[in-house]
PDB file of C-alpha atoms in Angstrom:
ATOM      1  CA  UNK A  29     -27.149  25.360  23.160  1.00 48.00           C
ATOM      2  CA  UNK A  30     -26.283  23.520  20.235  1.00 43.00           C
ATOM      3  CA  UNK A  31     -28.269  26.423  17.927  1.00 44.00           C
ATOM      4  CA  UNK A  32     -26.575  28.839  19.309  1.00 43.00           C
ATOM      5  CA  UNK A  33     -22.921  27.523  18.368  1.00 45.00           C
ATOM      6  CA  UNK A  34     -24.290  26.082  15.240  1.00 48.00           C
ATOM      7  CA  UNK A  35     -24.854  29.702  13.974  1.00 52.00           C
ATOM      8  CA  UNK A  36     -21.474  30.309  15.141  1.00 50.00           C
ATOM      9  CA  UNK A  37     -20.020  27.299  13.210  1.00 47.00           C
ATOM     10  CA  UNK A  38     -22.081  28.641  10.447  1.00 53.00           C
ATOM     11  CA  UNK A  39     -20.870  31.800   9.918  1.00 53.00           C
ATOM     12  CA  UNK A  40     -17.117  30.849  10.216  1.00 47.00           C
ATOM     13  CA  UNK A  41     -18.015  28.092   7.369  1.00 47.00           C
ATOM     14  CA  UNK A  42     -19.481  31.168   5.040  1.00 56.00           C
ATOM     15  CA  UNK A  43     -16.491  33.228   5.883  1.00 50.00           C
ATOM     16  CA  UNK A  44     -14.342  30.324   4.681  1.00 47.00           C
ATOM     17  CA  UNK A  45     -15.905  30.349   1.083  1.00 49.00           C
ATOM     18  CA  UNK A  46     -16.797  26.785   2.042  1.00 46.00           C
ATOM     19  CA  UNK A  47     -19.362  25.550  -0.462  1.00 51.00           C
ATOM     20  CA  UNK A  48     -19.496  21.884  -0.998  1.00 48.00           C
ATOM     21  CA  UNK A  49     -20.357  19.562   1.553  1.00 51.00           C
ATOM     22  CA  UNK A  50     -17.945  17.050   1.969  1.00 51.00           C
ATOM     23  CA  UNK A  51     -15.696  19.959   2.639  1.00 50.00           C
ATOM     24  CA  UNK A  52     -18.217  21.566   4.736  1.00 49.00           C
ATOM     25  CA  UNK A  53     -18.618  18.286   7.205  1.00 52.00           C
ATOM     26  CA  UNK A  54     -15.319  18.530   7.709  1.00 48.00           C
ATOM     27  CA  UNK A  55     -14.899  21.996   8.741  1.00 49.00           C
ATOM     28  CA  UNK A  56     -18.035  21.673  11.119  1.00 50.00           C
ATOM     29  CA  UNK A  57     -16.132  18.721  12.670  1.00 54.00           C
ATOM     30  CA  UNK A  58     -13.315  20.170  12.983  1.00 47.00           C
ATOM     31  CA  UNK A  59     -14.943  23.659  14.791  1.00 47.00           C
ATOM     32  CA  UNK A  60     -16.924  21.767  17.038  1.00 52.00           C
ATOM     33  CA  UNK A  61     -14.409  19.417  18.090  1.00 48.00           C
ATOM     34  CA  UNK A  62     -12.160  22.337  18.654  1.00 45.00           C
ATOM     35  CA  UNK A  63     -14.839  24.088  21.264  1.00 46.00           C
ATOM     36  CA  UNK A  64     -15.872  20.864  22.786  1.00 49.00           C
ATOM     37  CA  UNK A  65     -19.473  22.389  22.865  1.00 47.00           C
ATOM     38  CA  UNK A  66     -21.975  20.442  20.215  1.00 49.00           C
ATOM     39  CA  UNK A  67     -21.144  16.342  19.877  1.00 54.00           C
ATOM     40  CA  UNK A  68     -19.496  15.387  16.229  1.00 51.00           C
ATOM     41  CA  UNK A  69     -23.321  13.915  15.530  1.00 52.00           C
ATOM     42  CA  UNK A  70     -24.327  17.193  15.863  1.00 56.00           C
ATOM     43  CA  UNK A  71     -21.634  18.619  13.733  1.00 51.00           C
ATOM     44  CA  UNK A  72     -22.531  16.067  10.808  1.00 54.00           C
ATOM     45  CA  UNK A  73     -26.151  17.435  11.075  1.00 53.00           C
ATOM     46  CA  UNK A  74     -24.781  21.534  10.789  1.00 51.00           C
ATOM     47  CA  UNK A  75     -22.877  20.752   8.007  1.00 50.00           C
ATOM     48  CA  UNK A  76     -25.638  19.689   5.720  1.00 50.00           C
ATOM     49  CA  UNK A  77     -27.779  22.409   7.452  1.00 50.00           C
ATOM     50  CA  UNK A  78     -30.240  19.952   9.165  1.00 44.00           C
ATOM     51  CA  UNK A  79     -32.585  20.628  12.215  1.00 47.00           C
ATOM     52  CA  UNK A  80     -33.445  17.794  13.723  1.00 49.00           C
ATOM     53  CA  UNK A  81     -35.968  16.698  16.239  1.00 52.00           C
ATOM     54  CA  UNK A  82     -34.182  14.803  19.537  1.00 53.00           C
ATOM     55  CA  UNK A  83     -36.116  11.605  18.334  1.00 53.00           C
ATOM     56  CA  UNK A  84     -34.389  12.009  14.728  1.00 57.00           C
ATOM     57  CA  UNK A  85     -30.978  12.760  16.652  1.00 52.00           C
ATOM     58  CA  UNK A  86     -31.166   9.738  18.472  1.00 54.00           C
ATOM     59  CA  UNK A  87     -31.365   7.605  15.785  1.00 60.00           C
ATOM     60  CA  UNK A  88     -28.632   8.849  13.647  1.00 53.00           C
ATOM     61  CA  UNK A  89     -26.936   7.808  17.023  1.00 52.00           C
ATOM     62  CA  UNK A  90     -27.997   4.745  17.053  1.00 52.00           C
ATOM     63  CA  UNK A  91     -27.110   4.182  13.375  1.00 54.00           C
ATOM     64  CA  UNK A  92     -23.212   5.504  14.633  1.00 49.00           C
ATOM     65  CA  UNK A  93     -22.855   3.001  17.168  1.00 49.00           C
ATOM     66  CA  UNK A  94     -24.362  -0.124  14.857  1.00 60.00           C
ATOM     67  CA  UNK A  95     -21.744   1.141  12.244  1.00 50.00           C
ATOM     68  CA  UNK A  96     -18.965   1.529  15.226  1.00 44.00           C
ATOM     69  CA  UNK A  97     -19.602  -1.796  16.070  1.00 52.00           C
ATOM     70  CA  UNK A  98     -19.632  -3.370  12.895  1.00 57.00           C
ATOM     71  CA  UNK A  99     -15.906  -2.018  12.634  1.00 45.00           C
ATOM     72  CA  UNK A 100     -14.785  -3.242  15.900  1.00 50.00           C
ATOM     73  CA  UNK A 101     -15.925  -6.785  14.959  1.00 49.00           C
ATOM     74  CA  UNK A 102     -13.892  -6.691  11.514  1.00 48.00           C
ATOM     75  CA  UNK A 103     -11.207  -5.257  13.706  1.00 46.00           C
ATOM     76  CA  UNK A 104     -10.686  -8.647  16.175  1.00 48.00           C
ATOM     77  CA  UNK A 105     -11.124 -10.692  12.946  1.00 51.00           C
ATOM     78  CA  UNK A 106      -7.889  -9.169  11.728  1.00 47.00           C
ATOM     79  CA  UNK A 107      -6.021  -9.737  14.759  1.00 46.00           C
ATOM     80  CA  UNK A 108      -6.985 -13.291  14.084  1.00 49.00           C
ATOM     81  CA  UNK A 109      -6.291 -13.079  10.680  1.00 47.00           C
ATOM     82  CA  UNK A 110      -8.684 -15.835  10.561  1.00 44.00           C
ATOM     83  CA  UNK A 111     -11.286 -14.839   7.562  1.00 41.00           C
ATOM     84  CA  UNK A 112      -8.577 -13.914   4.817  1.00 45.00           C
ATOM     85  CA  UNK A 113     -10.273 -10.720   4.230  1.00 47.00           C
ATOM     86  CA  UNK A 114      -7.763  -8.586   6.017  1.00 51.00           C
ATOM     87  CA  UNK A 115      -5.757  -6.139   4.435  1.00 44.00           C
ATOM     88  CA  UNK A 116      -1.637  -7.232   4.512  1.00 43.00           C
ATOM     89  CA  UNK A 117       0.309  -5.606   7.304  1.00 44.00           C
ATOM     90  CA  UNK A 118       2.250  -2.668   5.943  1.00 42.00           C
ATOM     91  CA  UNK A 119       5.498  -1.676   5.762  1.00 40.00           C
ATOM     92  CA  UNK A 120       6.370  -0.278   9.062  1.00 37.00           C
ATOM     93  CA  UNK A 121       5.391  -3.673  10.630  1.00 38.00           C
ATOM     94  CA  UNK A 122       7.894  -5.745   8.380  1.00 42.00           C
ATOM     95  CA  UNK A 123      10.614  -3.393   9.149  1.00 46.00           C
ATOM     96  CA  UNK A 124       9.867  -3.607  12.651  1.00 51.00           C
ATOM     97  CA  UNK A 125      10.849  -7.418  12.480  1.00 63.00           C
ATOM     98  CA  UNK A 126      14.150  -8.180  14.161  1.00 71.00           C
ATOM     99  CA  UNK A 127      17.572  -8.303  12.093  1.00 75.00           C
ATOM    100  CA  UNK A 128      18.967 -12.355  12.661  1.00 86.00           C
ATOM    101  CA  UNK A 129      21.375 -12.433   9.834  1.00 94.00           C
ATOM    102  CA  UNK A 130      22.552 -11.041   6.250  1.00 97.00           C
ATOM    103  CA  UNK A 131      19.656 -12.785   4.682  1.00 97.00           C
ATOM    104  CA  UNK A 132      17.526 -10.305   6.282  1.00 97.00           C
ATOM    105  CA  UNK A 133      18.913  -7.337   3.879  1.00 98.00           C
ATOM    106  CA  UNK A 134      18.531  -6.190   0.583  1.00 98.00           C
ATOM    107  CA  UNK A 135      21.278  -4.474  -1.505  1.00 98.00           C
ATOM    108  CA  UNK A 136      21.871  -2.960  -5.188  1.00 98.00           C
ATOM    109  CA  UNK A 137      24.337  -4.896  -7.158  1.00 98.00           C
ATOM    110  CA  UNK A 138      26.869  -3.026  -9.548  1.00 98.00           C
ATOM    111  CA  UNK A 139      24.625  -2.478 -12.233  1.00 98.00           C
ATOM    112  CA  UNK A 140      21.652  -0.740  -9.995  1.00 97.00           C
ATOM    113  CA  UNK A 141      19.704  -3.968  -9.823  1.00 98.00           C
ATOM    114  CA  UNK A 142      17.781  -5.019  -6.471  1.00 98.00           C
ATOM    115  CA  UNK A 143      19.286  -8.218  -4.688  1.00 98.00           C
ATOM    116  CA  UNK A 144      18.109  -9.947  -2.174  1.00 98.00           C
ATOM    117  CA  UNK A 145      20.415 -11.724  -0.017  1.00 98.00           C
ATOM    118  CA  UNK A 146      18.869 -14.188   1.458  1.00 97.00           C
ATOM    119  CA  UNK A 147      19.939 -15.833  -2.282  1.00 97.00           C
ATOM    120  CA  UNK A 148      22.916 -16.716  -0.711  1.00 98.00           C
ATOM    121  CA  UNK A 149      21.339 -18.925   1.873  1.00 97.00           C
ATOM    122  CA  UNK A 150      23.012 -22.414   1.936  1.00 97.00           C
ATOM    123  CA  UNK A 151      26.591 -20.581   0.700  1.00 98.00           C
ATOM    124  CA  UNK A 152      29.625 -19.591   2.698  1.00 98.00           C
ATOM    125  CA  UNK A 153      29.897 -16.089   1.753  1.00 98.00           C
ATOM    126  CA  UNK A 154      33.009 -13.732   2.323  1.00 98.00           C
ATOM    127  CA  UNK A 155      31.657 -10.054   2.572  1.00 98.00           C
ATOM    128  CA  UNK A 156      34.237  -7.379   2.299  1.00 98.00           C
ATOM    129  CA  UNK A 157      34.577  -3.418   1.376  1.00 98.00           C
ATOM    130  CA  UNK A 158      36.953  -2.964  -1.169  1.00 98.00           C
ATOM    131  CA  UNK A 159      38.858   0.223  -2.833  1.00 98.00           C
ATOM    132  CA  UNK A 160      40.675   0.584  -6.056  1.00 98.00           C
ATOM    133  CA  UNK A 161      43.801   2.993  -4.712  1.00 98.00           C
ATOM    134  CA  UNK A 162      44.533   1.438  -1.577  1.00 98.00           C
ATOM    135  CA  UNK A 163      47.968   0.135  -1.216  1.00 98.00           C
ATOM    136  CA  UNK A 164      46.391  -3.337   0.227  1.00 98.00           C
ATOM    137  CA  UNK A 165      44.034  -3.531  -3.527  1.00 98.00           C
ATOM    138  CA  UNK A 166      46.493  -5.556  -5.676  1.00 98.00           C
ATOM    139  CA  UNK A 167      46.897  -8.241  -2.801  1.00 98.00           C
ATOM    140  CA  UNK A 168      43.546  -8.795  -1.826  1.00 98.00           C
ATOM    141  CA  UNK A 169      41.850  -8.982  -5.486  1.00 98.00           C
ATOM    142  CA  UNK A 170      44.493 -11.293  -6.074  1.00 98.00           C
ATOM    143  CA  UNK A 171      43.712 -13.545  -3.313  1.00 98.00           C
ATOM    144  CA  UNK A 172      39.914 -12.829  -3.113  1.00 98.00           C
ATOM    145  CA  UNK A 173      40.239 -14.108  -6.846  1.00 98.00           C
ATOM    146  CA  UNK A 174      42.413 -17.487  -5.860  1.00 98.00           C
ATOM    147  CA  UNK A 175      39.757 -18.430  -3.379  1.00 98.00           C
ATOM    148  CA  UNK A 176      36.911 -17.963  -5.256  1.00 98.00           C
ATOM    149  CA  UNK A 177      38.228 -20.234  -7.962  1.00 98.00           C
ATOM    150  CA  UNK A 178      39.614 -22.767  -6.027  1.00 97.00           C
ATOM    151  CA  UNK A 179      36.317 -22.864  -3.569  1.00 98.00           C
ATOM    152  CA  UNK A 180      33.481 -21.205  -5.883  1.00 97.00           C
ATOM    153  CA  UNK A 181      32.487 -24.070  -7.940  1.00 95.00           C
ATOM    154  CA  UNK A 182      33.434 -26.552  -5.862  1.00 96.00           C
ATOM    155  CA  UNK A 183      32.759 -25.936  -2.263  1.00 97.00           C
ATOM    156  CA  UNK A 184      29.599 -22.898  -3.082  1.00 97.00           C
ATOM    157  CA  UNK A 185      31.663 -20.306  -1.776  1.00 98.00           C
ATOM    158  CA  UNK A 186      30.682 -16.672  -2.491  1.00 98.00           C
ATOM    159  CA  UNK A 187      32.493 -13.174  -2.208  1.00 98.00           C
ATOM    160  CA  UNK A 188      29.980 -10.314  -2.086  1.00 98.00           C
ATOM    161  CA  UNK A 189      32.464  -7.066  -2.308  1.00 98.00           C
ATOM    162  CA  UNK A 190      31.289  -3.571  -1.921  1.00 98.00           C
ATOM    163  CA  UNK A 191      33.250  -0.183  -3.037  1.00 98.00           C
ATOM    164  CA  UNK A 192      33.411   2.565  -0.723  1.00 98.00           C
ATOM    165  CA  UNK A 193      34.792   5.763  -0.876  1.00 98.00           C
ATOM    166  CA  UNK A 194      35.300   6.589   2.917  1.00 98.00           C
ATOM    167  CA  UNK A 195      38.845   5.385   3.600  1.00 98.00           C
ATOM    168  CA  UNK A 196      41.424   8.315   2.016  1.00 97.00           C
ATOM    169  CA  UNK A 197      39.021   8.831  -1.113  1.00 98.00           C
ATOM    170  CA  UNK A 198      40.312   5.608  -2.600  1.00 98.00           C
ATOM    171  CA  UNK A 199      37.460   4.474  -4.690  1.00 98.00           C
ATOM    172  CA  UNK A 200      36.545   7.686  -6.075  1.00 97.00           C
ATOM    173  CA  UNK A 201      35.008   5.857  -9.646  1.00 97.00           C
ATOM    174  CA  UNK A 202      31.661   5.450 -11.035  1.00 98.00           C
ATOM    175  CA  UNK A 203      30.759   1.607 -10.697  1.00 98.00           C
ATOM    176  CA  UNK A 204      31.413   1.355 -14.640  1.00 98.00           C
ATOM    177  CA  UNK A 205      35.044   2.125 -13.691  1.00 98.00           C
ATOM    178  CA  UNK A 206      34.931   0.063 -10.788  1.00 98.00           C
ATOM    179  CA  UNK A 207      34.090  -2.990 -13.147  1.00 98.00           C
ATOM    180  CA  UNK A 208      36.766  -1.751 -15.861  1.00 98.00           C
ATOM    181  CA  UNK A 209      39.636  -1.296 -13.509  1.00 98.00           C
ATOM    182  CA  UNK A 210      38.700  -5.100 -11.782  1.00 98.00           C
ATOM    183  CA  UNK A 211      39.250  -6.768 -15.170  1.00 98.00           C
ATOM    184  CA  UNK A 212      42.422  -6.761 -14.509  1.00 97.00           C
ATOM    185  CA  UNK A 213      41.956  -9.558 -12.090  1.00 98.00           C
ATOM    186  CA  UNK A 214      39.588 -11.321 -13.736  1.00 98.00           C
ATOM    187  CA  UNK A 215      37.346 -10.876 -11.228  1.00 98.00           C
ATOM    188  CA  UNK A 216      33.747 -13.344 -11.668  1.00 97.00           C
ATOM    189  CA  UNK A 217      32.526 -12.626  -7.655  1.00 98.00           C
ATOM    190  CA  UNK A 218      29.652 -10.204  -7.004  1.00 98.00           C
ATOM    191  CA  UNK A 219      30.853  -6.513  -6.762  1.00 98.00           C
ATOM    192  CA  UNK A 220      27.708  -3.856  -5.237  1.00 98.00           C
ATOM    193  CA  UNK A 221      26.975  -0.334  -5.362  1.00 98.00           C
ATOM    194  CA  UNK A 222      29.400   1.913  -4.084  1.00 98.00           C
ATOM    195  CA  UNK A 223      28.252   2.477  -0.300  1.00 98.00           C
ATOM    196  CA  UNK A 224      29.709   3.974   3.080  1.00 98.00           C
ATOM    197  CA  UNK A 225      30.386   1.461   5.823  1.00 98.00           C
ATOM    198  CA  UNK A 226      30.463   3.570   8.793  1.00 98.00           C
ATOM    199  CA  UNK A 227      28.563   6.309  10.167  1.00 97.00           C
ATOM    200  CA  UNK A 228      25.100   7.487   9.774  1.00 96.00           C
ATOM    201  CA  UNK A 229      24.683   7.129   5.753  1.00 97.00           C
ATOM    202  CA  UNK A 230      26.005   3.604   6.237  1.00 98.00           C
ATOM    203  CA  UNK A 231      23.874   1.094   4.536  1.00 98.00           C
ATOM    204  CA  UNK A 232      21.971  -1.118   6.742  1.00 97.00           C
ATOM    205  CA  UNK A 233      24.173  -4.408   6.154  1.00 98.00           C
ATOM    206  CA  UNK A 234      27.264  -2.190   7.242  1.00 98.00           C
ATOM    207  CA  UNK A 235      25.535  -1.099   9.855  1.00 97.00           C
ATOM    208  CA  UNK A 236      24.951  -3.866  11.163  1.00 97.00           C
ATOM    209  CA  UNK A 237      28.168  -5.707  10.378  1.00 98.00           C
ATOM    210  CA  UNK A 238      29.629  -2.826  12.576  1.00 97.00           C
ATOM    211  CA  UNK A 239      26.761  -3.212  15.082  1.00 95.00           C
ATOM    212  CA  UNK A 240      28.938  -7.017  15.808  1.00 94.00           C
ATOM    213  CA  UNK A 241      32.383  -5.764  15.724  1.00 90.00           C
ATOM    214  CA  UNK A 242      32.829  -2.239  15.816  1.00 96.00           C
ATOM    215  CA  UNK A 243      33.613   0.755  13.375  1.00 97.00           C
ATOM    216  CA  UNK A 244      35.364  -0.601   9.722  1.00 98.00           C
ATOM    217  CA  UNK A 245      38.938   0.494  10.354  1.00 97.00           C
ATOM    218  CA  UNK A 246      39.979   0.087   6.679  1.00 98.00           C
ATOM    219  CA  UNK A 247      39.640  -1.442   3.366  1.00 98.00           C
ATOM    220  CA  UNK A 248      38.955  -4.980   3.150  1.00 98.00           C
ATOM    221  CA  UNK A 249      37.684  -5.639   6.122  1.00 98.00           C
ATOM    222  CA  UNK A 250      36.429  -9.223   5.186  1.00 98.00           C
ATOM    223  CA  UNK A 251      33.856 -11.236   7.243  1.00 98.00           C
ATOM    224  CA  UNK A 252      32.913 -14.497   6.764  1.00 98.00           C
ATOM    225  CA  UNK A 253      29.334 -15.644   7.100  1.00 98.00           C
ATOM    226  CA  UNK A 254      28.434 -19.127   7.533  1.00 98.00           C
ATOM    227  CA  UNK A 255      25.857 -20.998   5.581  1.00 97.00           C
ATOM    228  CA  UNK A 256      22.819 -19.465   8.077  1.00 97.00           C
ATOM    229  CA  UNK A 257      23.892 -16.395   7.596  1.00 97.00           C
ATOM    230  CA  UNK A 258      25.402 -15.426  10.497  1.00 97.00           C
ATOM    231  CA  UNK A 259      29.210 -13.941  10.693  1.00 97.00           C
ATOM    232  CA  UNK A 260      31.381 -16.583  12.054  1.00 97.00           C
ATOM    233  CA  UNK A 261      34.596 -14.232  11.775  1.00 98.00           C
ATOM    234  CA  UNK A 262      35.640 -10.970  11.057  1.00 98.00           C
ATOM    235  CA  UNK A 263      39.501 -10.247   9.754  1.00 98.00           C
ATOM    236  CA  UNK A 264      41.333  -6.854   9.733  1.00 97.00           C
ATOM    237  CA  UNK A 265      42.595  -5.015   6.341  1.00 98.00           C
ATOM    238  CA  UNK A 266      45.740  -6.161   7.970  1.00 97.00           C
ATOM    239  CA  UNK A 267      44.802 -10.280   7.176  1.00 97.00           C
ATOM    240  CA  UNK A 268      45.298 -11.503   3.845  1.00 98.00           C
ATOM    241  CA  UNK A 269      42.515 -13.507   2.220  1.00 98.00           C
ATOM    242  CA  UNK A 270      44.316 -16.233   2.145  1.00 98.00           C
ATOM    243  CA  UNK A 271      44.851 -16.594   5.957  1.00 98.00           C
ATOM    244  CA  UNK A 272      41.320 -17.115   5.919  1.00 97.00           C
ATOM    245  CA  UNK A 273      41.615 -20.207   4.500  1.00 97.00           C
ATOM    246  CA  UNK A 274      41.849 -22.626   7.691  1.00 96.00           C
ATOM    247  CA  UNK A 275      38.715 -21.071   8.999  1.00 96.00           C
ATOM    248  CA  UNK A 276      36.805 -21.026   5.956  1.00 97.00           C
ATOM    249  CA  UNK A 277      37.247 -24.325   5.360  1.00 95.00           C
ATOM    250  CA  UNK A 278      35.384 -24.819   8.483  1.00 96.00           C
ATOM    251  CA  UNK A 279      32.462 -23.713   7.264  1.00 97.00           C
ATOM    252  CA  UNK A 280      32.509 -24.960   3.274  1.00 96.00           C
TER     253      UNK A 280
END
């Protein structure tokens, strides 16, 4: 049985302009697989045209299932993780690890750099989206600005703000006139890459700032986040900064 498919296998291989063998092994896998008629060992052998005896069969079996079972034993030594030898778990896996707090996120600063926030860990932060058009802009940079030098320095206090676009079109600049226009204030906190807060683009941070309270209504929505990085309180556009200050000197 297995000569008579083999010539089958054959002439599809031919057909194929298949010439070299590692190609060939596959394509004889692949076939026999597909007809569920000759075993892969068998397959291994047509590709590299052999004719074997049973006797010589059986031992490339045998060699198979030593090989098979050298892999499963280097397989349980990784899920112990006990020899040192295993490869680092990849990407997937580390995403797959549960979001506790803002630490776990990584964003791009202003100037396209990476940050990592867990940098932040051991600060009160203030985290807020902010706009350059908005009616509420002059206000809050103003206060934003008043808090960050009266607690910055003295009490670690940080104010992570982020530009985006999505409310009315009112931050519509490139983040080098972002950083021009916030001169005016004097502004020294940490502005971000532009980014949308809501909806499916949302960066992960906003998404899961909104995940806790709901859609962003507006701009400058400010949360605070306590020195663990969790969000102890989140305050409308509507709230000035600076009725923030009883709270956040819970926290300082």
């Amino acid at each position: 049985m297995f000569y008579i498919y083999a010539s089958h296998v054959e002439t599809l291989i031919e057909k194929l302009s298949v010439t070299k063998k590692p190609a060939k092994l596959v394509c004889a896998i692949l076939l026999g697989i597909y007809w569920r008629r000759i075993s892969v060992i068998q397959t291994i052998a047509l590709a590299f045209k052999f004719r074997h005896t049973r006797l010589e069969m059986l031992r490339y079996k045998v060699v198979l299932l030593l090989v098979c079972l050298a892999v499963g034993a280097l397989s349980e030594n990784c899920e112990d993780n006990t020899t040192g030898q295993c490869a680092p778990k990849n990407n997937e896996e580390k995403s797959s690890k549960p979001t506790t707090s803002v630490y776990d996120f990584h964003v791009r600063d202003i100037y396209g750099n990476d940050v990592d926030l867990g940098k932040y860990r051991g600060h009160v932060s203030i985290i807020v989206n902010v706009a350059s058009n908005c009616g509420l802009t002059d206000t809050n940079y103003r206060q934003l600005v008043q808090l960050y030098e009266k607690y910055g320095q003295s009490k670690g206090l940080r104010i992570l703000a982020f530009p985006s676009n999505q409310f009315g079109g009112q931050e519509p600049g490139t983040s080098q006139e972002i950083l021009d226009f916030v001169k005016r204030y004097n502004v020294t906190f940490d502005l971000f890459e532009k980014v949308d807060v809501n909806g499916e683009n949302a960066h992960p941070l906003w998404k899961y700032l909104t995940g806790l309270d709901g859609p962003i209504r507006w701009n400058f929505t400010k949360f605070i986040v306590d020195k663990e990085g969790n969000v102890v309180a989140t305050y409308p556009p509507s709230k000035e900064p600076l009725e923030m200050e009883s709270v956040l000197k819970k926290y300082l």
